[in-house]
N, CA, C and O atoms as a DFTB+ gen file, in Angstrom:
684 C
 N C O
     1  1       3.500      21.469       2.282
     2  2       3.729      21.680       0.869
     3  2       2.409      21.450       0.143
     4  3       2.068      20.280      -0.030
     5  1       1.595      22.476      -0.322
     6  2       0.498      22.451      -0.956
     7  2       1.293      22.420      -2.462
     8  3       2.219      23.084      -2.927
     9  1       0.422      21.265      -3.002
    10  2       0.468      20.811      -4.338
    11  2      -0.467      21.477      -5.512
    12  3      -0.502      21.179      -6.706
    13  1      -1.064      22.274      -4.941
    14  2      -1.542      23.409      -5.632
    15  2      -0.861      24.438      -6.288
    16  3      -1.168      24.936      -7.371
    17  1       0.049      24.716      -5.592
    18  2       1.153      25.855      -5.949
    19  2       2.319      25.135      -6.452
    20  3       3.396      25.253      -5.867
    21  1       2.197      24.408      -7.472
    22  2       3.233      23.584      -8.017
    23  2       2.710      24.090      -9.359
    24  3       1.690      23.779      -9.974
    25  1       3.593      24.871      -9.618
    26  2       3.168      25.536     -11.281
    27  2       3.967      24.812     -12.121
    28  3       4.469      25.331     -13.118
    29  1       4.196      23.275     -11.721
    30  2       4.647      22.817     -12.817
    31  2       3.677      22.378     -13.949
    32  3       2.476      22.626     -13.844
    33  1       4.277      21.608     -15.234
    34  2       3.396      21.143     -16.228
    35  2       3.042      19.372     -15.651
    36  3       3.863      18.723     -15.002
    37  1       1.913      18.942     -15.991
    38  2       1.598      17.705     -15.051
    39  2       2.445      16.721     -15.944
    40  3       1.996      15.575     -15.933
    41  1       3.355      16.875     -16.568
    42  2       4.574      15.741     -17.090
    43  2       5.331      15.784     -16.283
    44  3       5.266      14.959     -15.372
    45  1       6.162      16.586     -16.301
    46  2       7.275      16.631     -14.413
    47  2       6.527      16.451     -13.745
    48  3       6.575      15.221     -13.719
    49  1       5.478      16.820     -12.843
    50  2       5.206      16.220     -11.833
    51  2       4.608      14.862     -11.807
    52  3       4.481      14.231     -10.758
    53  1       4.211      14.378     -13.067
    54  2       4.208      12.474     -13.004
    55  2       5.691      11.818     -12.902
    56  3       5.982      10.821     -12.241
    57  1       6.484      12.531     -13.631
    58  2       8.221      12.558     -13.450
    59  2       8.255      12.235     -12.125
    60  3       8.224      11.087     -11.680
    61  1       8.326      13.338     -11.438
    62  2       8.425      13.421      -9.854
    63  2       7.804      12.498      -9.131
    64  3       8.638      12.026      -8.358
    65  1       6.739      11.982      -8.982
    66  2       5.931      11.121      -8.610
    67  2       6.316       9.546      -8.758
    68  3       6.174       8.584      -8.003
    69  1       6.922       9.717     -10.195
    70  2       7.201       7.929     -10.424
    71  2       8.685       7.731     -10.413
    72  3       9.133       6.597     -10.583
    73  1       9.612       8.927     -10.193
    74  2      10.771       8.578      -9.756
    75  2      11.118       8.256      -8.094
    76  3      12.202       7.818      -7.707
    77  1       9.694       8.643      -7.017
    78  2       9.496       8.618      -5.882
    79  2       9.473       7.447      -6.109
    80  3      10.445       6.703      -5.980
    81  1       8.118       7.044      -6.559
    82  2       7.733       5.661      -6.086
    83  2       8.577       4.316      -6.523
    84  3       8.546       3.159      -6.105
    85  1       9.375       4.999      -7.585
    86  2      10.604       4.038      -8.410
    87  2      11.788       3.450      -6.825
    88  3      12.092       2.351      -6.362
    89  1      12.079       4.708      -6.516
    90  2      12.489       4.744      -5.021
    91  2      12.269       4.012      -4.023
    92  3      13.057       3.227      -3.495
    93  1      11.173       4.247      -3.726
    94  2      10.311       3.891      -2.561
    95  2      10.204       2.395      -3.082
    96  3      11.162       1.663      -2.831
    97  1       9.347       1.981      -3.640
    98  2       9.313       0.260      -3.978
    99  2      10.784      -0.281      -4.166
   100  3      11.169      -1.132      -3.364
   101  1      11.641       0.147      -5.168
   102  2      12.805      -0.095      -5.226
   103  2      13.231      -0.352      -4.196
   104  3      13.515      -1.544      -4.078
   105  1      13.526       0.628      -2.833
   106  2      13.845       0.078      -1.992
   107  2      13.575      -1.149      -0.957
   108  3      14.371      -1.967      -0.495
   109  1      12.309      -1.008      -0.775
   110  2      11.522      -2.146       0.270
   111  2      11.533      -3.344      -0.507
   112  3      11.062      -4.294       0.119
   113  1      11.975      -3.658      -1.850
   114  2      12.389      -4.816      -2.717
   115  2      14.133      -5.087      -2.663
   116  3      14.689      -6.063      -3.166
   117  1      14.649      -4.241      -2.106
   118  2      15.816      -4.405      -1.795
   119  2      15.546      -4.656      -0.089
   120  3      15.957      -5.798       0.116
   121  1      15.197      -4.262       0.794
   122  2      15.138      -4.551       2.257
   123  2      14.721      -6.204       1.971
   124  3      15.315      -7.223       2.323
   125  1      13.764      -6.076       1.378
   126  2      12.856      -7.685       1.679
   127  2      14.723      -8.595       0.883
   128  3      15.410      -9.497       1.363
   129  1      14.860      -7.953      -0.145
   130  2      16.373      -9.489      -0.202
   131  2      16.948      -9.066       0.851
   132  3      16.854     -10.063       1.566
   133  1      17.521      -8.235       1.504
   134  2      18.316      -8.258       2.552
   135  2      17.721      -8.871       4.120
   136  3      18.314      -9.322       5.100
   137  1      16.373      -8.657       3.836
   138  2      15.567      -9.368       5.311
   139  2      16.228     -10.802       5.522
   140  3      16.633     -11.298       6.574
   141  1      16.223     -11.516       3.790
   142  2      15.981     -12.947       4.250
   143  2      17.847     -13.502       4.399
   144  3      18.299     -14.642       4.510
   145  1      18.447     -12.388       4.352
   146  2      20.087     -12.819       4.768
   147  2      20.218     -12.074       6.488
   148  3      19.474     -12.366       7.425
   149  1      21.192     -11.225       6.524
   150  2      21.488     -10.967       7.938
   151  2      20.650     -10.262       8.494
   152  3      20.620     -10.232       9.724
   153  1      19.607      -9.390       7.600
   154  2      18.741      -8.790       8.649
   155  2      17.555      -9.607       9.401
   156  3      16.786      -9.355      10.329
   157  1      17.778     -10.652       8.586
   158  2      16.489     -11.767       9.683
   159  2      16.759     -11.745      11.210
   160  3      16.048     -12.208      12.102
   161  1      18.153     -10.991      11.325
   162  2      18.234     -11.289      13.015
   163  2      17.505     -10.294      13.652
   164  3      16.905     -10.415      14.720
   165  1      17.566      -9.502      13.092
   166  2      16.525      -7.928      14.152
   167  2      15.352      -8.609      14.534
   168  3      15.053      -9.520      13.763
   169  1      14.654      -8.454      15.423
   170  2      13.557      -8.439      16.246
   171  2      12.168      -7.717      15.216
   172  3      10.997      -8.071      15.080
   173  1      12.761      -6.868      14.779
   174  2      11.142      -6.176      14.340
   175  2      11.015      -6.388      12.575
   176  3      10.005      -6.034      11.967
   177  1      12.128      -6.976      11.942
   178  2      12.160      -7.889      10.658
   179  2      11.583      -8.948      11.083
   180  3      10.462      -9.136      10.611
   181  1      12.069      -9.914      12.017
   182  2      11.608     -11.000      12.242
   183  2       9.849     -10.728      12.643
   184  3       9.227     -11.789      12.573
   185  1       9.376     -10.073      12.856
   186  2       8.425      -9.880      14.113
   187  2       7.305      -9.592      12.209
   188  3       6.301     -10.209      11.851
   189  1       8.021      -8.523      11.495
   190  2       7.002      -8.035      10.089
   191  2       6.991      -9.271       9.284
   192  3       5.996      -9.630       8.655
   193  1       8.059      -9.891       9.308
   194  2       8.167     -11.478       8.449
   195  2       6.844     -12.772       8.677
   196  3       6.497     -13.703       7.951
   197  1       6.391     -12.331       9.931
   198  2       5.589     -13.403      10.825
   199  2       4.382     -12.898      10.526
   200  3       3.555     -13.752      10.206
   201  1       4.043     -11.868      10.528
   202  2       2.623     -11.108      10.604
   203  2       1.451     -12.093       9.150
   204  3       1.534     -12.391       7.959
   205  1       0.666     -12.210      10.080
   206  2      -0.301     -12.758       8.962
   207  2      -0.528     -12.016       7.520
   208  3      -0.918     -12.741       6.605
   209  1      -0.309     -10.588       7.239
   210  2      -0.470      -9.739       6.443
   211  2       0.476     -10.052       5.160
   212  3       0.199     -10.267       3.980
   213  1       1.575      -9.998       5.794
   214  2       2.744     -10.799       5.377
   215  2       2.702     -11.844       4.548
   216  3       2.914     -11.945       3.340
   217  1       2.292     -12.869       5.664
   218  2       2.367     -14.034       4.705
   219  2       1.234     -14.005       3.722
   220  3       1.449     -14.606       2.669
   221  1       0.267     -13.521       3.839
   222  2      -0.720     -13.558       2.759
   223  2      -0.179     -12.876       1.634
   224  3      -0.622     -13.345       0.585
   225  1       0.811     -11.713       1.439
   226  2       1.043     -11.064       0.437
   227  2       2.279     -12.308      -0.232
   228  3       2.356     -12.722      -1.389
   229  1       2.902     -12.571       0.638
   230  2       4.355     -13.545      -0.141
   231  2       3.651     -14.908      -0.819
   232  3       4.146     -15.550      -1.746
   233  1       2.136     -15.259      -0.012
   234  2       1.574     -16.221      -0.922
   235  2       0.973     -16.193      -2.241
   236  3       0.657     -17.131      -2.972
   237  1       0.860     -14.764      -2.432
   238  2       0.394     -14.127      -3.640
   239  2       1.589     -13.612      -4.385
   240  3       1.273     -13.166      -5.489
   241  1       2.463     -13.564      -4.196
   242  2       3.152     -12.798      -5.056
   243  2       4.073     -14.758      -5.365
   244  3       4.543     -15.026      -6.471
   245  1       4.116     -15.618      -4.383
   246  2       4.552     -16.862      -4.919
   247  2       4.073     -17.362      -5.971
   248  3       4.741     -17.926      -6.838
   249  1       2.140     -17.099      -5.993
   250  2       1.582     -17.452      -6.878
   251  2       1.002     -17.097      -8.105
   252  3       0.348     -17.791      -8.884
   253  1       1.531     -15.225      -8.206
   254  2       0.925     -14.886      -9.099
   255  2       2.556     -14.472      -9.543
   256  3       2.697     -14.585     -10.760
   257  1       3.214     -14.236      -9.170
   258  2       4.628     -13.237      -9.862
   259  2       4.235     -12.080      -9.594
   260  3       3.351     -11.644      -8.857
   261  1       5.406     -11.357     -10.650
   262  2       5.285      -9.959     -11.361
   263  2       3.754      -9.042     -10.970
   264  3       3.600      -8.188     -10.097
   265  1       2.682      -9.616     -12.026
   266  2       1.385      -9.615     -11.983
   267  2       0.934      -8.495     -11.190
   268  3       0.659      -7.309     -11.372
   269  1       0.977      -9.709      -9.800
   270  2       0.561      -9.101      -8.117
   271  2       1.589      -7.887      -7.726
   272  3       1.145      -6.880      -7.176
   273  1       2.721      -7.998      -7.976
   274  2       3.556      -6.747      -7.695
   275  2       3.126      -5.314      -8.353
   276  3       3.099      -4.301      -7.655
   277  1       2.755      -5.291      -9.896
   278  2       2.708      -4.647     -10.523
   279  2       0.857      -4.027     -10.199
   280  3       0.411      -2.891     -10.365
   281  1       0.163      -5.241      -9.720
   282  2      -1.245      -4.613      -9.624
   283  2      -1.678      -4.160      -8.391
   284  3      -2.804      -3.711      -8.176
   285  1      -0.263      -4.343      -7.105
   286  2      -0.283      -3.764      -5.469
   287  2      -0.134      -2.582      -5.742
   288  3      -0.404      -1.895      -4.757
   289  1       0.307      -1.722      -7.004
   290  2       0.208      -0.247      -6.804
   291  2      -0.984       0.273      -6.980
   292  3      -1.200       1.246      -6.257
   293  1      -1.663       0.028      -7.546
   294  2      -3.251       0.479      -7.532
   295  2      -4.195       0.368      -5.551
   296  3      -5.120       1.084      -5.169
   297  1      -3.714      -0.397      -5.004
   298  2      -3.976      -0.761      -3.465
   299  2      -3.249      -0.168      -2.568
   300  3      -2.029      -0.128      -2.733
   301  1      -3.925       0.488      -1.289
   302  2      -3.099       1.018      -0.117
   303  2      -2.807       0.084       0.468
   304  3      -3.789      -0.608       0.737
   305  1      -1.398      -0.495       1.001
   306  2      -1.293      -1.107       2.172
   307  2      -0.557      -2.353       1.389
   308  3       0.669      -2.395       1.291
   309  1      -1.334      -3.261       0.897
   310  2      -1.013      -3.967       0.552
   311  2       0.431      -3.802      -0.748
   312  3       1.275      -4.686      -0.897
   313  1       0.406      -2.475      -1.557
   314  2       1.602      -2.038      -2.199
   315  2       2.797      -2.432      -1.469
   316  3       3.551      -3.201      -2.066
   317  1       3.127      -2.055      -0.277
   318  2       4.516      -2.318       0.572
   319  2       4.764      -3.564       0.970
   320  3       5.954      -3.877       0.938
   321  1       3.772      -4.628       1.451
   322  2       3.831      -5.799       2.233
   323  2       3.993      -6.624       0.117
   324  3       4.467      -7.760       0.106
   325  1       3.639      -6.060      -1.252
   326  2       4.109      -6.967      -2.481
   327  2       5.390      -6.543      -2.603
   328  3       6.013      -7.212      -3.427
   329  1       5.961      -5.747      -2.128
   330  2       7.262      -4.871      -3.104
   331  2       8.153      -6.115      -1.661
   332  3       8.631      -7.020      -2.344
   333  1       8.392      -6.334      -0.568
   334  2       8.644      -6.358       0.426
   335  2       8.783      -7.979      -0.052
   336  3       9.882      -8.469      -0.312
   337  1       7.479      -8.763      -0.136
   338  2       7.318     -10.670      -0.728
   339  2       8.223     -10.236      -1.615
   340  3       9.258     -10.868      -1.408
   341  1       8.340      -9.589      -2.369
   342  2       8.938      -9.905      -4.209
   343  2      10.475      -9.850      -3.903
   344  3      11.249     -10.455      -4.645
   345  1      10.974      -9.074      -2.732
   346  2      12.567      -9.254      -2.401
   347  2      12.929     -10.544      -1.545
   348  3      13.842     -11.294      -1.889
   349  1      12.095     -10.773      -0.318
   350  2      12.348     -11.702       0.076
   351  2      11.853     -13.072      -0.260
   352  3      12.080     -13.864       0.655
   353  1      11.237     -13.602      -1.309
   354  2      11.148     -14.591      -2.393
   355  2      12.109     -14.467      -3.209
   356  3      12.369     -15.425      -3.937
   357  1      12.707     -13.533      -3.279
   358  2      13.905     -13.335      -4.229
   359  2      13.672     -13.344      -5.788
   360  3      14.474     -13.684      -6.658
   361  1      12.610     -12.970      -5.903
   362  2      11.719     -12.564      -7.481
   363  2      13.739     -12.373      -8.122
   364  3      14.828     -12.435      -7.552
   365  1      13.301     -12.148      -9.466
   366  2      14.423     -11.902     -10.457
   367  2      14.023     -10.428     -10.303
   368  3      12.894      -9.959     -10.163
   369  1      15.312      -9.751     -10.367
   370  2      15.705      -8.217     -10.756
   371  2      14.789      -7.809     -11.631
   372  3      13.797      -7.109     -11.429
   373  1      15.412      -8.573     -13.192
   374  2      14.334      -8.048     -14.254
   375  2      12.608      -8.250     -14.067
   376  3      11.672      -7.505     -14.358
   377  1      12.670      -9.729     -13.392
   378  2      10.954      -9.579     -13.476
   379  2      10.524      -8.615     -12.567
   380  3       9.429      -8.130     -12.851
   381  1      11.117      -8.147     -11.451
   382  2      10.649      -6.966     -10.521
   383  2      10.573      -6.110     -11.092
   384  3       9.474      -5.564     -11.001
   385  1      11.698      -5.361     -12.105
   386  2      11.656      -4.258     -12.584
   387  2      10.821      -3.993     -13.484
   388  3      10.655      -2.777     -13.590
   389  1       9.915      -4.906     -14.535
   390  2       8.796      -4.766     -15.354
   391  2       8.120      -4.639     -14.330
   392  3       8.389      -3.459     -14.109
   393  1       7.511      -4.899     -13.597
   394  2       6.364      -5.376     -12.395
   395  2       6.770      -3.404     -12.244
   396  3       6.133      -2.419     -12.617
   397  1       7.841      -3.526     -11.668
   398  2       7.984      -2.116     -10.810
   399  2       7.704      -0.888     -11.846
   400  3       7.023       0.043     -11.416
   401  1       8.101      -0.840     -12.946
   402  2       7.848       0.324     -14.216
   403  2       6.779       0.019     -14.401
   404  3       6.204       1.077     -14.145
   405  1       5.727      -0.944     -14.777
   406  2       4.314      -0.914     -15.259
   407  2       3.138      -0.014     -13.877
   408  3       2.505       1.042     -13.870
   409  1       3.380      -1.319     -12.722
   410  2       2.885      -0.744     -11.470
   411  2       3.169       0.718     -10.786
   412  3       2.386       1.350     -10.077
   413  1       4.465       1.081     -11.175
   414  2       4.531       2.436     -10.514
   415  2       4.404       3.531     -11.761
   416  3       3.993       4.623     -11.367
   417  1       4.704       3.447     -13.330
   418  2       3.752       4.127     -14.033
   419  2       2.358       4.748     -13.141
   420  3       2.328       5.787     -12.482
   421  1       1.349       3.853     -13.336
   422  2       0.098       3.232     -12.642
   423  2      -0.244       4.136     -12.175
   424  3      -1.009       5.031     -12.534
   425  1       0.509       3.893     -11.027
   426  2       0.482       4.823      -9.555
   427  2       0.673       6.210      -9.904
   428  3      -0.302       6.926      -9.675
   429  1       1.689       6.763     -10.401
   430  2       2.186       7.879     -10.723
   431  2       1.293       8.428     -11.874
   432  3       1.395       9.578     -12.300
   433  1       0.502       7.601     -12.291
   434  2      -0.629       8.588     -13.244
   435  2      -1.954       8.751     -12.368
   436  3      -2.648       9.689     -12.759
   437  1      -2.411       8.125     -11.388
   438  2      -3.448       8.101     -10.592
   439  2      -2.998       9.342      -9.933
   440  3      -3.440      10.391     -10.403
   441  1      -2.412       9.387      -9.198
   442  2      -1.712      10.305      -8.165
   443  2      -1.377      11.521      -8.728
   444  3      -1.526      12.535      -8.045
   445  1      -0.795      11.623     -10.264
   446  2      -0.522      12.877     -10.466
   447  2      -1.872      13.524     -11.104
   448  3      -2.007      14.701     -10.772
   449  1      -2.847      13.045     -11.902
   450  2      -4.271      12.895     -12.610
   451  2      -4.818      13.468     -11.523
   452  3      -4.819      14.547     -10.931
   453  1      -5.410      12.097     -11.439
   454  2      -6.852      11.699     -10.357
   455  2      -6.777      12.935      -8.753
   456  3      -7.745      13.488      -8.231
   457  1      -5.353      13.035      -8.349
   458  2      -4.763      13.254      -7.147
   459  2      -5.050      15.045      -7.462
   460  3      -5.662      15.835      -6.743
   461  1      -4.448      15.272      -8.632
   462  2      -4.199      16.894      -8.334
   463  2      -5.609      17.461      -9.000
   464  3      -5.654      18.691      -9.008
   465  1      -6.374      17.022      -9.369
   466  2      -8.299      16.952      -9.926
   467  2      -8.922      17.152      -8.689
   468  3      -9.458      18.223      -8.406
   469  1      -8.883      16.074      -7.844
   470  2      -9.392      15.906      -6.747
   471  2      -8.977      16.953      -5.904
   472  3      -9.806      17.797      -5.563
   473  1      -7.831      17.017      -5.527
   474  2      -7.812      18.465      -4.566
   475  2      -7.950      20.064      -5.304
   476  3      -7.576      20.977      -4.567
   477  1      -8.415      20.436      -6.583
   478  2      -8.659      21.201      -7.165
   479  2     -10.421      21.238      -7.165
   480  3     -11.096      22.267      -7.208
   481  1     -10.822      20.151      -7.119
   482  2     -12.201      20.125      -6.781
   483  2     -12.558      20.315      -5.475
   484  3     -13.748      20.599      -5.339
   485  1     -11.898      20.248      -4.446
   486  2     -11.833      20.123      -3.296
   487  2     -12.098      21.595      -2.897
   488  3     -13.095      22.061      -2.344
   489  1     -10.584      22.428      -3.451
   490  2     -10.151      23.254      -3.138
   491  2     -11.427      24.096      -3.442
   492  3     -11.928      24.683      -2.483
   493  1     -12.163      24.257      -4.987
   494  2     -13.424      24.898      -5.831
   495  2     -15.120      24.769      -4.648
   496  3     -16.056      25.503      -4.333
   497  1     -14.590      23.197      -4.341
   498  2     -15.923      23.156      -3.178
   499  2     -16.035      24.304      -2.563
   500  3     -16.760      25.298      -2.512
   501  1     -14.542      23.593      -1.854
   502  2     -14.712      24.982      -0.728
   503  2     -14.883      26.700      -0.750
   504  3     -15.404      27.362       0.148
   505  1     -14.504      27.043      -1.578
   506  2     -14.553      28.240      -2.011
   507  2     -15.879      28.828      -2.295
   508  3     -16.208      30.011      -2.218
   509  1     -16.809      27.475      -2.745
   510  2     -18.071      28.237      -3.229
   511  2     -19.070      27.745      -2.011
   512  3     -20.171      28.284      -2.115
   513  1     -18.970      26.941      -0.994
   514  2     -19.665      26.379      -0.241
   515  2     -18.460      25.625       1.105
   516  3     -18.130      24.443       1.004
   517  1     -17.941      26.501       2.260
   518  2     -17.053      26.399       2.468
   519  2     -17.590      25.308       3.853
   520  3     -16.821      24.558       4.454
   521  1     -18.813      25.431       4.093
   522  2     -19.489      24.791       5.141
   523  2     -19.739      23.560       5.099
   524  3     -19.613      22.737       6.006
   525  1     -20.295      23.326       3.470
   526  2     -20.939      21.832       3.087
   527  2     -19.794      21.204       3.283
   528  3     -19.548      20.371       4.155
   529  1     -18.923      21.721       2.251
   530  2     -17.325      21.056       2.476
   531  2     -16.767      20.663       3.797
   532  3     -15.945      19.749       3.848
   533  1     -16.985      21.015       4.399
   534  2     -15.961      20.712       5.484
   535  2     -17.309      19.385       6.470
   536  3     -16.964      18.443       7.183
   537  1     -18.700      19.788       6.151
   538  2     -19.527      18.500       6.721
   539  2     -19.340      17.361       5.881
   540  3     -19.019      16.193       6.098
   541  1     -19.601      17.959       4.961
   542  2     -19.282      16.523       3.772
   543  2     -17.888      16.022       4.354
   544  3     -18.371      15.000       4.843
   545  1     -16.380      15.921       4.729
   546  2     -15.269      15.780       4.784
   547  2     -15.311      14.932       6.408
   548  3     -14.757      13.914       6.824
   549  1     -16.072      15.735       6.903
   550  2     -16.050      15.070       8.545
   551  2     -17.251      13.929       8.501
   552  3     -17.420      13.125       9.418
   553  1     -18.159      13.984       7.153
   554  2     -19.059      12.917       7.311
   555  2     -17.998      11.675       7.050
   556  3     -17.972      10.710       7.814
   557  1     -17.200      11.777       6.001
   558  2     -16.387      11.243       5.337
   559  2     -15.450      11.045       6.066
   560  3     -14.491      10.713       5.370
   561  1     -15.146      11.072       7.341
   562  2     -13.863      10.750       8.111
   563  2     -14.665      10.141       9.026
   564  3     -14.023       9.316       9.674
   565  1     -16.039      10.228       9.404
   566  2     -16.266       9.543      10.564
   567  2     -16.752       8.210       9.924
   568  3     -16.808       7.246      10.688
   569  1     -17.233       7.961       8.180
   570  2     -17.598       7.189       7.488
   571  2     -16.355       6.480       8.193
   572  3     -16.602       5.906       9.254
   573  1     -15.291       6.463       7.805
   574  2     -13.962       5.648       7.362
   575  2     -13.651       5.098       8.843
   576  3     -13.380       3.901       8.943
   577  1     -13.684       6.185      10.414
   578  2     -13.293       5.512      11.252
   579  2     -14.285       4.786      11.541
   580  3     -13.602       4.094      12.297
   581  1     -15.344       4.295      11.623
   582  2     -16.431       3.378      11.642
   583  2     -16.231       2.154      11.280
   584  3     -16.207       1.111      11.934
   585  1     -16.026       2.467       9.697
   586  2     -15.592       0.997       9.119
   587  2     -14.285       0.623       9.453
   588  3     -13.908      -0.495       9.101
   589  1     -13.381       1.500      10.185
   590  2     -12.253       0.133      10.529
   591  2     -12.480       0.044      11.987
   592  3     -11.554      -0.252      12.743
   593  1     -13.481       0.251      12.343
   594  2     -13.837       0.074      13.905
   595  2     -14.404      -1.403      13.817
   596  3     -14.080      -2.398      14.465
   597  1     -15.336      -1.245      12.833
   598  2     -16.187      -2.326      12.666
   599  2     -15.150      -3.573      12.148
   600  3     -15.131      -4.732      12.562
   601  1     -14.694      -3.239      11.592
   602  2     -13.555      -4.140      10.633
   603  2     -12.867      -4.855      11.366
   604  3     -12.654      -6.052      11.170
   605  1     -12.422      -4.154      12.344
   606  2     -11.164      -4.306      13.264
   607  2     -11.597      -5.046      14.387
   608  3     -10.826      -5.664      15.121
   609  1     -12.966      -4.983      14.546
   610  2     -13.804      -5.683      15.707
   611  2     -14.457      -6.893      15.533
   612  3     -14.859      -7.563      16.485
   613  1     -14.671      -7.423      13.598
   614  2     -14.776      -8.190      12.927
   615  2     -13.371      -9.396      13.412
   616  3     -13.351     -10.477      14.001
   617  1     -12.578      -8.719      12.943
   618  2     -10.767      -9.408      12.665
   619  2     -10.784      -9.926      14.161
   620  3     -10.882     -11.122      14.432
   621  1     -10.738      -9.485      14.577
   622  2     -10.572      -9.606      16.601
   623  2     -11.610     -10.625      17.030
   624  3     -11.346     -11.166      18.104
   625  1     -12.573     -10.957      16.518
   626  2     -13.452     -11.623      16.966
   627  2     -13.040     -13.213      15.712
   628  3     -13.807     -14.173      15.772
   629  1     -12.580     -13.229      15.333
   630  2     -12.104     -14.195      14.325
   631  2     -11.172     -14.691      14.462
   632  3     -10.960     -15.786      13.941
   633  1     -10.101     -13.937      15.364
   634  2      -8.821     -14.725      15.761
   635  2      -9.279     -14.933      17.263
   636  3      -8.319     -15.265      17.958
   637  1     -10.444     -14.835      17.950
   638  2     -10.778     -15.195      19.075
   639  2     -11.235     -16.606      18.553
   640  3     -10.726     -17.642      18.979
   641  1     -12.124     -16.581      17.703
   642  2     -12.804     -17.963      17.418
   643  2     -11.823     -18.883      16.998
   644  3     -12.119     -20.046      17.273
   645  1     -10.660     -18.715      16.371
   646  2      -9.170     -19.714      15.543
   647  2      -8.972     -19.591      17.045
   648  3      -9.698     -20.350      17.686
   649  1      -8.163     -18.818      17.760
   650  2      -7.503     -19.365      19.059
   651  2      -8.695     -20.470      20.184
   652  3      -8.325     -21.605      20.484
   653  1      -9.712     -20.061      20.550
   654  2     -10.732     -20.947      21.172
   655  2     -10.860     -22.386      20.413
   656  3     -11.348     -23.396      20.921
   657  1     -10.249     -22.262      18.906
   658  2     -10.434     -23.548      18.132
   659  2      -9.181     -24.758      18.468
   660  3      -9.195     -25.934      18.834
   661  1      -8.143     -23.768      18.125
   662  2      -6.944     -24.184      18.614
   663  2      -6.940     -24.964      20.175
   664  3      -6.680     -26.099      20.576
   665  1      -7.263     -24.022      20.628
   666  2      -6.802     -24.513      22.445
   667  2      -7.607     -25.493      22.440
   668  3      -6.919     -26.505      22.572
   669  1      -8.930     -25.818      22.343
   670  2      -9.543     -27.220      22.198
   671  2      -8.958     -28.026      21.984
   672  3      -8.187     -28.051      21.025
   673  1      -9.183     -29.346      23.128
   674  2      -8.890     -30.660      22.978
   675  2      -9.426     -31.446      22.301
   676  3     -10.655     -31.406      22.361
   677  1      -8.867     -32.392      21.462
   678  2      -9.208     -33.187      20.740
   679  2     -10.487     -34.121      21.422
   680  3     -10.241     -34.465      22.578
   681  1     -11.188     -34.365      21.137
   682  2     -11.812     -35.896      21.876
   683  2     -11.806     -37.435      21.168
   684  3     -12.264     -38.398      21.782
């Protein structure tokens, strides 16, 4: 589905966009209250509940509220692991739902803006320079797998040094 050929006016499609994400967060704020009742028994709830990622987001959203919920939509990744703390902390309905209308506004103007600009510029690159484009794009993808190579080889070497810390005996 190319979003190019969406001859809508960019009001419905921010419509469209923030009734998704109204959805989408909505829900994983409903999973996270249901995690911390009977679904704590599944294996792979229990297993996302534990993850260090996890707990870093539920310590932030303990300590900031609303706030952190509402400013995880601007962030990849971290958006799902706040919507997710804010159910299973059991945030209030209403304070989620300001958090959730401000933050997914947000989102839904980046995405429908910034999002359909960008692949219109994209699209204009290419058309007038169809070569640069596509080096520029693969410079830009090998940029990105690099840095989570590096990143990832960073992280790994850091929970080597905490576990080698750990297993040490006291003297």
């Amino acid at each position: 589905m190319d979003p190019l050929t969406w001859n809508l006016p960019l009001l419905v499609v921010w419509l469209i966009l923030y009734g998704i994400i109204l959805c989408r967060a909505g829900a994983t704020y409903l999973l996270g209250r249901l995690a911390r009742g009977g679904l704590s028994k599944s294996v792979r709830i229990r297993a996302a509940l534990a993850s260090p990622e996890y707990a870093r987001a539920e310590q932030r959203v303990n300590r900031w509220g609303a706030p952190v919920v509402a400013l995880s939509f601007l962030t990849v990744g971290f958006q799902t692991l706040a919507n997710l703390a804010a159910g299973t902390t059991r945030m209030p309905w209403l304070r989620y739902g300001a958090a959730l209308a401000v933050g997914g506004a947000a989102w839904a103007t980046i995405y429908s803006v910034v999002g359909f600009a960008g692949f219109r510029a994209i699209a204009l690159a290419y058309e007038r320079a169809p070569v640069l484009t596509v080096c520029v794009g693969v410079a830009i993808v090998v940029a990105l797998i690099a840095l989570l190579l590096v990143s990832g080889r960073r992280r790994a070497a850091r929970r080597e040094v905490v576990q080698d810390e750990q297993a040490e005996p006291l003297v």
